[in-house]
Tab-separated table of C-alpha atoms in Angstrom:
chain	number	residue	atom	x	y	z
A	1	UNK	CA	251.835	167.213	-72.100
A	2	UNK	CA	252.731	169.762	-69.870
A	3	UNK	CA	250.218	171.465	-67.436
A	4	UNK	CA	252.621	172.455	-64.680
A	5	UNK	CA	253.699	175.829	-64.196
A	6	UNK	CA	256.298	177.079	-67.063
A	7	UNK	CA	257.682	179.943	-67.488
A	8	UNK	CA	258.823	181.082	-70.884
A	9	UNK	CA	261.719	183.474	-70.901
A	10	UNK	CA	263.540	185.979	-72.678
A	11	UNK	CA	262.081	185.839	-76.317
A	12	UNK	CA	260.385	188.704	-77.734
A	13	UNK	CA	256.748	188.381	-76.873
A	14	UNK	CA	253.745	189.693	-79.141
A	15	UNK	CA	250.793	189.967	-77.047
A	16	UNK	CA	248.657	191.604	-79.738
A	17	UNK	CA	246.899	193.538	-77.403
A	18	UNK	CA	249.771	195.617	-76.564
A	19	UNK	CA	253.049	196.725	-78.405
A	20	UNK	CA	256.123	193.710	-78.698
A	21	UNK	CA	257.942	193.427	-75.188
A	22	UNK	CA	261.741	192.391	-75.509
A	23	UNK	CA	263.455	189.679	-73.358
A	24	UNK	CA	259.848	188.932	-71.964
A	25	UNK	CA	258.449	185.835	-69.857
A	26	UNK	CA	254.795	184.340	-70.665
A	27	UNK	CA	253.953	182.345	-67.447
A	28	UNK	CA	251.298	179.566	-68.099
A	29	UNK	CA	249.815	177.038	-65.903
A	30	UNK	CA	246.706	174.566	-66.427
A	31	UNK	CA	246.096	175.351	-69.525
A	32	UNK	CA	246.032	179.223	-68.624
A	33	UNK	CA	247.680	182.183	-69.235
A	34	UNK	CA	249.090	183.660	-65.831
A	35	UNK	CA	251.191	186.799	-66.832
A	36	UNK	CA	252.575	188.292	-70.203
A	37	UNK	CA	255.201	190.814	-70.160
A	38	UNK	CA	258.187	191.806	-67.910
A	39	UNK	CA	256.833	193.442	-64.849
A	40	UNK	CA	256.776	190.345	-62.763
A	41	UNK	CA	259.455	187.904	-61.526
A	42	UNK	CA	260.069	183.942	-62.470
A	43	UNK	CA	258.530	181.606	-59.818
A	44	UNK	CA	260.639	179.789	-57.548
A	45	UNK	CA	257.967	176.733	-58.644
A	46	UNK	CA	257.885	177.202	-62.086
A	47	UNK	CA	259.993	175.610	-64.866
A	48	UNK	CA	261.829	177.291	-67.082
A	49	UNK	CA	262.349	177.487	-70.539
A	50	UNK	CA	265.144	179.878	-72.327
A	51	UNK	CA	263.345	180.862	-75.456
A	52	UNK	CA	266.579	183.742	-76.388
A	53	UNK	CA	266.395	184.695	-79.439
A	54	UNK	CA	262.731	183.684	-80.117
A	55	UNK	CA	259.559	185.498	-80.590
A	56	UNK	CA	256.375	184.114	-79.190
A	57	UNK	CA	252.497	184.843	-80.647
A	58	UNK	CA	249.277	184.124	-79.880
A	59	UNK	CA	247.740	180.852	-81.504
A	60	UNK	CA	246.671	182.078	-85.383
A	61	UNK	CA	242.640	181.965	-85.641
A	62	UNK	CA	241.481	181.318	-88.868
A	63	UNK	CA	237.721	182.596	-88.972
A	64	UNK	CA	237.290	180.878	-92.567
A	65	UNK	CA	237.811	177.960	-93.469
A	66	UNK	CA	236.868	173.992	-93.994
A	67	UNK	CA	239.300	172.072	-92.182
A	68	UNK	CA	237.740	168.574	-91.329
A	69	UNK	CA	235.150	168.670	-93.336
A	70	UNK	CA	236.606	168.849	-97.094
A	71	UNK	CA	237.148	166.323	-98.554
A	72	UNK	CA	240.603	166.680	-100.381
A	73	UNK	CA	242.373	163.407	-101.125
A	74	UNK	CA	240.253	161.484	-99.102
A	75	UNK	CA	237.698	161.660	-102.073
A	76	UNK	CA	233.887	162.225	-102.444
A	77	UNK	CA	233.339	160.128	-99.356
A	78	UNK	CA	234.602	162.912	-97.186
A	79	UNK	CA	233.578	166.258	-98.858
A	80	UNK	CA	230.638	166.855	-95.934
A	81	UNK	CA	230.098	170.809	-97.006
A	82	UNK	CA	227.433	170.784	-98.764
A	83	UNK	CA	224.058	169.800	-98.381
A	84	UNK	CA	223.168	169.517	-102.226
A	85	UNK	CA	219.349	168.262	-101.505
A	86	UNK	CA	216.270	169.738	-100.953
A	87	UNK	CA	216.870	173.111	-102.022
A	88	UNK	CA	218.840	175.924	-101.697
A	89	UNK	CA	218.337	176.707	-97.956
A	90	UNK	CA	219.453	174.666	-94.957
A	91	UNK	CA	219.950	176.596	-91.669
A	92	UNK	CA	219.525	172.780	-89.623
A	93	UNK	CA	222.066	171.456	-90.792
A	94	UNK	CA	225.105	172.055	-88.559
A	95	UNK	CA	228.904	172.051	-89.639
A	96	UNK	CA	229.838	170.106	-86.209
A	97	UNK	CA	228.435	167.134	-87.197
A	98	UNK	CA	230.459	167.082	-90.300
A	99	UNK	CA	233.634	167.406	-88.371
A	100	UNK	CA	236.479	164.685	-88.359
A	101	UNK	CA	238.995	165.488	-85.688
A	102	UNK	CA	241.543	162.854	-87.587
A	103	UNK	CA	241.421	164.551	-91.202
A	104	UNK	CA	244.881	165.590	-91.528
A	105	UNK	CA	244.012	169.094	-92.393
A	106	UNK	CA	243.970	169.842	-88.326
A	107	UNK	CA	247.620	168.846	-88.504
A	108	UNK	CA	248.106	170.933	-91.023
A	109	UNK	CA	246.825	173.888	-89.158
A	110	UNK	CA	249.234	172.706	-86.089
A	111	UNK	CA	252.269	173.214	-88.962
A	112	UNK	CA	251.306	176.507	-89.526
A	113	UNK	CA	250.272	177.579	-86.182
A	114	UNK	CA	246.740	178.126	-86.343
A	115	UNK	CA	245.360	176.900	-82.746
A	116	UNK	CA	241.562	177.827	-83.484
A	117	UNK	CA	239.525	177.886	-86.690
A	118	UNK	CA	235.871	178.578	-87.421
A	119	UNK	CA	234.822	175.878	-89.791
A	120	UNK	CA	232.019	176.953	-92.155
A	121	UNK	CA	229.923	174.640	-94.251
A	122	UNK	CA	230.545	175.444	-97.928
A	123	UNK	CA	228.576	178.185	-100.610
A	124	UNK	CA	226.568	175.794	-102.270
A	125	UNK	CA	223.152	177.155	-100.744
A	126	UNK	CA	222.296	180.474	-100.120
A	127	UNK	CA	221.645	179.239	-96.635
A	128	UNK	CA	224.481	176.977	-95.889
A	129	UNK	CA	224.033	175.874	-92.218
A	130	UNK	CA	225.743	176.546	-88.497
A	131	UNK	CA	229.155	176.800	-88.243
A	132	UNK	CA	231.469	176.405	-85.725
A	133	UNK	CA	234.500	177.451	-84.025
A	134	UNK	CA	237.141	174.663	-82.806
A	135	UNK	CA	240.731	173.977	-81.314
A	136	UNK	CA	242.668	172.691	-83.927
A	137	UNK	CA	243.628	169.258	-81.879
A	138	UNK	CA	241.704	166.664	-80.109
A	139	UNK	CA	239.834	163.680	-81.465
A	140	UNK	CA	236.206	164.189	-80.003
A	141	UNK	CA	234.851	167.580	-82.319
A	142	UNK	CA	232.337	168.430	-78.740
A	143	UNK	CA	235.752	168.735	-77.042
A	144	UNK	CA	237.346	171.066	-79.185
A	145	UNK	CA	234.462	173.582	-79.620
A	146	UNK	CA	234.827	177.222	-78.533
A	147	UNK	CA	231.965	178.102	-79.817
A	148	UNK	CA	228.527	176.273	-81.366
A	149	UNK	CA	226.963	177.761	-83.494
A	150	UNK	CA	229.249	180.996	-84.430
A	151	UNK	CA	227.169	181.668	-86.903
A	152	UNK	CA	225.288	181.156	-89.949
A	153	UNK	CA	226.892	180.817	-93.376
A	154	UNK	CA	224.990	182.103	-96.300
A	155	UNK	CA	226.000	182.459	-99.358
A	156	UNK	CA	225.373	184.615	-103.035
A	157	UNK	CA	226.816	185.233	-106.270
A	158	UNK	CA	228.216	182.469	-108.862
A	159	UNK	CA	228.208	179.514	-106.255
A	160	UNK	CA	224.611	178.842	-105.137
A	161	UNK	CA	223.558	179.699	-108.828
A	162	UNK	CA	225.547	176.955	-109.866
A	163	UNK	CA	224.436	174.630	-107.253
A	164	UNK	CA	220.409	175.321	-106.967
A	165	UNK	CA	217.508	174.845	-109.050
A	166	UNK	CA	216.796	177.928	-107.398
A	167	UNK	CA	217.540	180.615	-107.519
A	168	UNK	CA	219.705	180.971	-111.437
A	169	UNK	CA	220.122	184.677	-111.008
A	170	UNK	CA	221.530	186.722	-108.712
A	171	UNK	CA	217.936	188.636	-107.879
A	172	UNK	CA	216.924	184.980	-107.121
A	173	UNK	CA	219.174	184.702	-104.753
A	174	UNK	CA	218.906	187.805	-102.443
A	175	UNK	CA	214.968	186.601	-102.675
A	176	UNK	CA	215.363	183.383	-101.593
A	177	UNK	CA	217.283	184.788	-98.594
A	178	UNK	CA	214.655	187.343	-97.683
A	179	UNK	CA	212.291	184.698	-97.852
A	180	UNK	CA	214.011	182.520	-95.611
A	181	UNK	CA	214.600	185.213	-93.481
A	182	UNK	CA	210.893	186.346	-93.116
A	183	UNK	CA	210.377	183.284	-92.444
A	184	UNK	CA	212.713	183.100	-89.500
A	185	UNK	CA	211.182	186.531	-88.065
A	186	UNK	CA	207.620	185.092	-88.470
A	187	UNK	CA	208.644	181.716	-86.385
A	188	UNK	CA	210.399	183.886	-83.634
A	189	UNK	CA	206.973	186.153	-83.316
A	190	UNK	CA	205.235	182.024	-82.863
A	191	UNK	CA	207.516	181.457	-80.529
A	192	UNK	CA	207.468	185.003	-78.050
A	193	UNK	CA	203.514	184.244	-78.513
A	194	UNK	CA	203.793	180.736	-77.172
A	195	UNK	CA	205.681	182.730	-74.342
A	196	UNK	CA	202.663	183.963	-72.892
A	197	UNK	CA	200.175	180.879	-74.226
A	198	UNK	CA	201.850	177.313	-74.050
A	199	UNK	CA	198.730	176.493	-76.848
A	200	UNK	CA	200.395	178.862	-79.727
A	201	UNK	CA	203.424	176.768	-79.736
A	202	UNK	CA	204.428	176.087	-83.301
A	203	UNK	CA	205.512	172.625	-84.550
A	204	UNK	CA	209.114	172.438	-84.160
A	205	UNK	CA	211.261	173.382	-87.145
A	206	UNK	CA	215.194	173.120	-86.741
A	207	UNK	CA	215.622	175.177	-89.313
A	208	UNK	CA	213.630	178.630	-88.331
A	209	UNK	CA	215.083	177.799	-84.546
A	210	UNK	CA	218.352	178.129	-85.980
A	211	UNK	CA	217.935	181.174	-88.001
A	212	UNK	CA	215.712	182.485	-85.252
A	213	UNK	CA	219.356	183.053	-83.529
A	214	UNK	CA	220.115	185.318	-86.177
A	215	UNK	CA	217.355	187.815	-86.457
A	216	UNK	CA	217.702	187.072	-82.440
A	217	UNK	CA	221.452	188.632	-83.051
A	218	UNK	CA	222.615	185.586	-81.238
A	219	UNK	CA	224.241	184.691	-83.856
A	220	UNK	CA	225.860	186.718	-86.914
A	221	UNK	CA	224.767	186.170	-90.659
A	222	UNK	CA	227.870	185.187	-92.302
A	223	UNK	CA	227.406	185.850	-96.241
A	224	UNK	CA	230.097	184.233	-98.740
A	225	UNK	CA	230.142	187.634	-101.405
A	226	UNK	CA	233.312	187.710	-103.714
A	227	UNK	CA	231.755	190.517	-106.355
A	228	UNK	CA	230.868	194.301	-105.090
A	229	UNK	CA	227.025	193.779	-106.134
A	230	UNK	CA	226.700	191.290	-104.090
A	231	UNK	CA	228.937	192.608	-101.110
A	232	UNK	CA	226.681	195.458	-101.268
A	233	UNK	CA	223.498	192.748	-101.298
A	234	UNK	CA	224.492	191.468	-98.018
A	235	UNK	CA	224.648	194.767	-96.589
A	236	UNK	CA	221.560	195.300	-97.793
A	237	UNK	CA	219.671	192.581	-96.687
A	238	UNK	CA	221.484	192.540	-93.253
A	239	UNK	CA	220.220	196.164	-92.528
A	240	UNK	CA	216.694	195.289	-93.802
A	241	UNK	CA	216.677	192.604	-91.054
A	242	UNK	CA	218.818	194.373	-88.706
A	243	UNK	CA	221.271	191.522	-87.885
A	244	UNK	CA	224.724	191.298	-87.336
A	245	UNK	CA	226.895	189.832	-90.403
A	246	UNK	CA	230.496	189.442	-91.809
A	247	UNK	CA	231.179	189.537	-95.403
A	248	UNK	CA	233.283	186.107	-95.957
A	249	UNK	CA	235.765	186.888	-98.733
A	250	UNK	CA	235.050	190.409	-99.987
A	251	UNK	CA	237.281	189.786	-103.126
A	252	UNK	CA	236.125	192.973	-104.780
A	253	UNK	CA	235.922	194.878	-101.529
A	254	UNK	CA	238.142	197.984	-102.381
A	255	UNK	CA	235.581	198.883	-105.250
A	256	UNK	CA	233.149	199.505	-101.937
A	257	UNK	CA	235.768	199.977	-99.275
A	258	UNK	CA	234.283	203.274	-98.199
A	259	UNK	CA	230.729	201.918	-98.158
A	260	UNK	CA	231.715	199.497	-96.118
A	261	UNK	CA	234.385	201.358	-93.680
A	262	UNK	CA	231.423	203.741	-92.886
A	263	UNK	CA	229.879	200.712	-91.412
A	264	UNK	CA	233.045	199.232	-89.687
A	265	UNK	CA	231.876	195.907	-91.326
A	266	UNK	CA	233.901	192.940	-90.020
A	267	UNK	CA	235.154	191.546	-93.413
A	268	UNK	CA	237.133	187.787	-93.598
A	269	UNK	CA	239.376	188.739	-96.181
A	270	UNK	CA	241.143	185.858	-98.691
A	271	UNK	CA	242.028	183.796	-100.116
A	272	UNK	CA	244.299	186.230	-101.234
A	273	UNK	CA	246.848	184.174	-102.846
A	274	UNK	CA	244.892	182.237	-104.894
A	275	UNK	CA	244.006	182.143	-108.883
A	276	UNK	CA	241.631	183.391	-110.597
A	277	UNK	CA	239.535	180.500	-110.547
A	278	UNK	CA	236.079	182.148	-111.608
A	279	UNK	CA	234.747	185.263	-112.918
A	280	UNK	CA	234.030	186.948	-109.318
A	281	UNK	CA	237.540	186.204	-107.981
A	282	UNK	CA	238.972	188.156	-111.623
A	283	UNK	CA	240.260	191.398	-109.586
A	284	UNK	CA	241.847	189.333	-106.922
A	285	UNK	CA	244.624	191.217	-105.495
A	286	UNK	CA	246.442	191.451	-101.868
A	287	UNK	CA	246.034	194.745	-101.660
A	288	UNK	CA	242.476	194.126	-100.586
A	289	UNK	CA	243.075	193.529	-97.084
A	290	UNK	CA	244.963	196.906	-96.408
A	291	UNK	CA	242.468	199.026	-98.233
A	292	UNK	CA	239.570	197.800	-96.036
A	293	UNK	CA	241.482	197.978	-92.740
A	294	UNK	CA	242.083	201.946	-93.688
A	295	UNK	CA	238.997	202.150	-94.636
A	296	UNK	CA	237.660	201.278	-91.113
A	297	UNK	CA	237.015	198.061	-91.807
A	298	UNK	CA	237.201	194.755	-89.003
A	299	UNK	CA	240.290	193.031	-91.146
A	300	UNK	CA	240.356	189.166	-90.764
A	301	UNK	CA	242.613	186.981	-93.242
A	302	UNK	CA	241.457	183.958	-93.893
A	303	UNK	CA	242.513	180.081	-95.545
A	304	UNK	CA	239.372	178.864	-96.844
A	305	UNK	CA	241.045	175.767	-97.147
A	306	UNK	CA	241.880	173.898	-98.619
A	307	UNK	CA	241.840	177.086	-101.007
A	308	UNK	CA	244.577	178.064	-99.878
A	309	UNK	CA	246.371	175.972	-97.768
A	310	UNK	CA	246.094	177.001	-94.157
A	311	UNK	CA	249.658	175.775	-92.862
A	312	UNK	CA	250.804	178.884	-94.607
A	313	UNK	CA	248.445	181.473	-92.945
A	314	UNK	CA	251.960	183.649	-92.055
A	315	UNK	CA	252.843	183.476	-95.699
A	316	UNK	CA	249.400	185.380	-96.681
A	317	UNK	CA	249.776	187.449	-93.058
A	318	UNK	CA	253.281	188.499	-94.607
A	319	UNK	CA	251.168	189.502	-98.192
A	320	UNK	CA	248.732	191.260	-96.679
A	321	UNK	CA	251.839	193.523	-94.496
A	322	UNK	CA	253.809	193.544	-98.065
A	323	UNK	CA	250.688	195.462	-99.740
A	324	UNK	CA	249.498	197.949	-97.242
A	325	UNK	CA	248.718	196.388	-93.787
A	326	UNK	CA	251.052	197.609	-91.516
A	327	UNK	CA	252.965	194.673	-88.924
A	328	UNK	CA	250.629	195.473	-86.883
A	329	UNK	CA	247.413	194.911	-88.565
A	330	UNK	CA	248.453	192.181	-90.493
A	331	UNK	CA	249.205	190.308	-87.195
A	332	UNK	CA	245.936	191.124	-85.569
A	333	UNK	CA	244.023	189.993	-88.869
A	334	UNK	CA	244.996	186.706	-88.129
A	335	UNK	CA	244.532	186.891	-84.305
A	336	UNK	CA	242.848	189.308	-81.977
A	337	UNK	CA	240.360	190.678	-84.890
A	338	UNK	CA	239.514	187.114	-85.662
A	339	UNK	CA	239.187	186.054	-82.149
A	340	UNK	CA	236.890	189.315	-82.049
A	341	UNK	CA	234.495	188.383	-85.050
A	342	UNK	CA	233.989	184.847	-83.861
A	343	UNK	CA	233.067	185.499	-80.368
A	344	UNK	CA	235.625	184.221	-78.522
A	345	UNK	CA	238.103	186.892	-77.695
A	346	UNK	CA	237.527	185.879	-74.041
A	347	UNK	CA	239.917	182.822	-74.838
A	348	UNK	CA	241.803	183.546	-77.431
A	349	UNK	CA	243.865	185.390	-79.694
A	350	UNK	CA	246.281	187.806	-77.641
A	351	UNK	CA	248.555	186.366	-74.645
A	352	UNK	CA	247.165	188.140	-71.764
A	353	UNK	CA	246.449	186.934	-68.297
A	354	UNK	CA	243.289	184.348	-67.750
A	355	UNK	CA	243.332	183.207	-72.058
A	356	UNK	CA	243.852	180.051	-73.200
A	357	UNK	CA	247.733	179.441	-73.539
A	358	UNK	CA	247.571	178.803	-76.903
A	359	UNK	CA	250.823	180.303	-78.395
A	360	UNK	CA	253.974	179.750	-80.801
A	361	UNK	CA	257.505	179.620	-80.194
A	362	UNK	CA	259.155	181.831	-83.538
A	363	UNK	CA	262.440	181.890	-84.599
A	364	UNK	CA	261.828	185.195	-86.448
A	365	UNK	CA	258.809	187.974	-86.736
A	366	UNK	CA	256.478	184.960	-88.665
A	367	UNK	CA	255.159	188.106	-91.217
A	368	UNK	CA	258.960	186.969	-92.577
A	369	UNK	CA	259.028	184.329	-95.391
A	370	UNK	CA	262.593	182.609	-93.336
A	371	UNK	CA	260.820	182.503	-89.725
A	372	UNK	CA	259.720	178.715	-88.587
A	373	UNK	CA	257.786	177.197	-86.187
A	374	UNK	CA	259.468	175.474	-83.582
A	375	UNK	CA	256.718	174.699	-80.805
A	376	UNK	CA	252.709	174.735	-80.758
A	377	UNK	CA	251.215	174.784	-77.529
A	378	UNK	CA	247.161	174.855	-76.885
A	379	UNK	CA	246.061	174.887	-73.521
A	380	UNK	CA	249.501	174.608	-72.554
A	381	UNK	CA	250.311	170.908	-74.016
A	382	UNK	CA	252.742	171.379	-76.803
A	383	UNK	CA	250.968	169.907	-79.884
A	384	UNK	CA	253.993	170.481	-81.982
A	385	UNK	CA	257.890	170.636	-81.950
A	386	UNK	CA	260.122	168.191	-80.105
A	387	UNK	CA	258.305	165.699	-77.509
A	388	UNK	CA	254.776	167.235	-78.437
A	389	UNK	CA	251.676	165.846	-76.747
């Protein structure tokens, strides 16, 4: 653990926020970022470390994905993602409370330098529950959070029809998601009444008070949509209610990528490399993420792991720039823009003065298949590479 005042010099620094600065010095203390850049001189106080020859990001954030709460090799014991009873909507149920801080899939974010993550609960019900957005070490999940609840995953196409009595088709799902969210904007008018008469107060129902935060726009909608219809069905549905939302996936998202670029949707793009494991995912292709970032599009790239492994976020990063993005997209789609969609761009997700010091040490540009990790820091404690915690 180090919390003292360090100064990292001459590697090649990519704030995000502004262009690559050469033979540069991040200067952290307490957990904070002091200065990026090289219009400022070295401390006498502070320590140094020579990082020549080295390029140094921002933390990755992930804005998809199930670390901690999949189950993997643990086994059925473990695979907390899905609520599978009592229907087909469940906006109480909170993806927190699922969270294991010691499932090794947080150390396998560390590996591939991913520092923050928004962990969903899984597609299995068109309303899915409360997710939330963590540090990617610790071993008590209230002291990791960012932020609780970042939203509220929902979910249509294939997956809940699989999973749910109800709905079976796809026009029962965008129903049973109106419903629930009339529902939510009938509970919210019970509540503003009880505002002005304590007597109207409804009975309390965790479930409309948490999707009362999304027609509240506390909160965004955050709708799991691989195929085009139902891409387009979110959209839909969000604009009937006039809420905020992000498409998770958006597999099939250059067949509407002007649709949706004329509504600078924020879209959580991937897994890109990834089979074709059902029919929606069919016109997979990593082109995706470039289209929809021309196309106006908020760009995120995202894990979903353990569906695609997340220590290897700069492998799909380096995709993404191989088909279309350009460098500097492609390494915004897995920082700033993230950190942007989630809510907590205040923290995270560029390396400028009063963020989190959450960064990587690089011995290469990491959009390059041959760069490595060599350090991990979060909050300024190195969390990986030699000596870590």
């Amino acid at each position: 653990m180090n919390l003292k005042k360090t100064a990292f010099v001459n590697a090649t620094l990519y704030p995000i926020s502004s262009a690559p600065v050469r033979n540069g010095i991040l200067l952290v203390e307490g957990g904070k970022i002091l200065a990026a850049g090289t219009e400022f001189s070295v401390p006498d106080d502070a320590q140094v470390v020579d990082c020549q020859g080295k390029f140094i990001l921002p933390g990755f954030v992930d804005a998809h994905c199930h670390v901690g709460i999949w189950g993997e090799w643990y086994g059925g014991a473990s695979q907390d993602g899905n609520e599978s009873a009592g229907g087909p909507v469940h906006p109480e149920v909170r993806a927190i409370d699922s969270v294991w801080p010691d499932h090794f899939a947080f150390a396998d974010a560390r590996a591939g330098g991913v520092t923050t993550v928004q962990v969903t609960p899984g597609s299995g019900n068109i309303v899915g529950g409360q997710t939330v957005v963590l540090k990617t070490v610790g071993t008590i999940a209230d002291r990791m959070v960012v932020r609780d609840p970042a939203g509220m995953k929902a979910a249509l196409g294939e997956n809940p029809k699989w999973s749910s009595r109800m709905p079976s088709t796809r026009m029962g799902n965008a129903a049973v998601l109106r419903s629930a969210m009339f529902k939510a904007q009938s509970y919210d008018k019970k509540l503003k009444a009880a505002e002005e008469d304590p007597a109207k107060q409804p009975d309390t129902d965790l479930g409309m008070l948490a999707l009362v935060k999304v027609i509240r726009k506390e909160i965004p909608l955050r709708v799991h949509a691989h195929r085009a219809d139902d891409i387009v069905t979110a959209v839909r549905i969000a604009e009937e209610f006039d809420i905020d939302y992000s498409i998770e996936h958006c597999t099939d998202g250059i067949a509407v990528a002007e649709f949706l670029g004329k509504r600078k949707a924020k879209v959580n793009v991937g897994p890109a490399i990834w089979q074709r494991a059902k029919i929606e995912t069919r016109c997979i292709t990593p082109k995706t993420a470039g289209v929809l970032a021309e196309a106006g599009c908020k760009v995120s790239l995202i894990s979903d792991h353990p569906f695609h492994p997340i220590q290897y976020m700069s492998t799909a990063a380096g995709v993404a720039w191989g088909y279309g993005m350009s460098e500097e997209q492609a390494l915004r789609a897995v920082t700033l823009t993230p950190a942007e969609t989630l809510g907590v761009a205040d923290r995270v997700g560029s390396l400028e003065k009063g963020k989190d010091a959450d960064f990587v040490i690089w011995t290469g540009n990491p959009l390059r298949i041959r760069s490595r990790i060599e350090s991990v820091y979060i909050e300024g404690c190195k969390v990986l590479g030699n000596k870590a915690g």
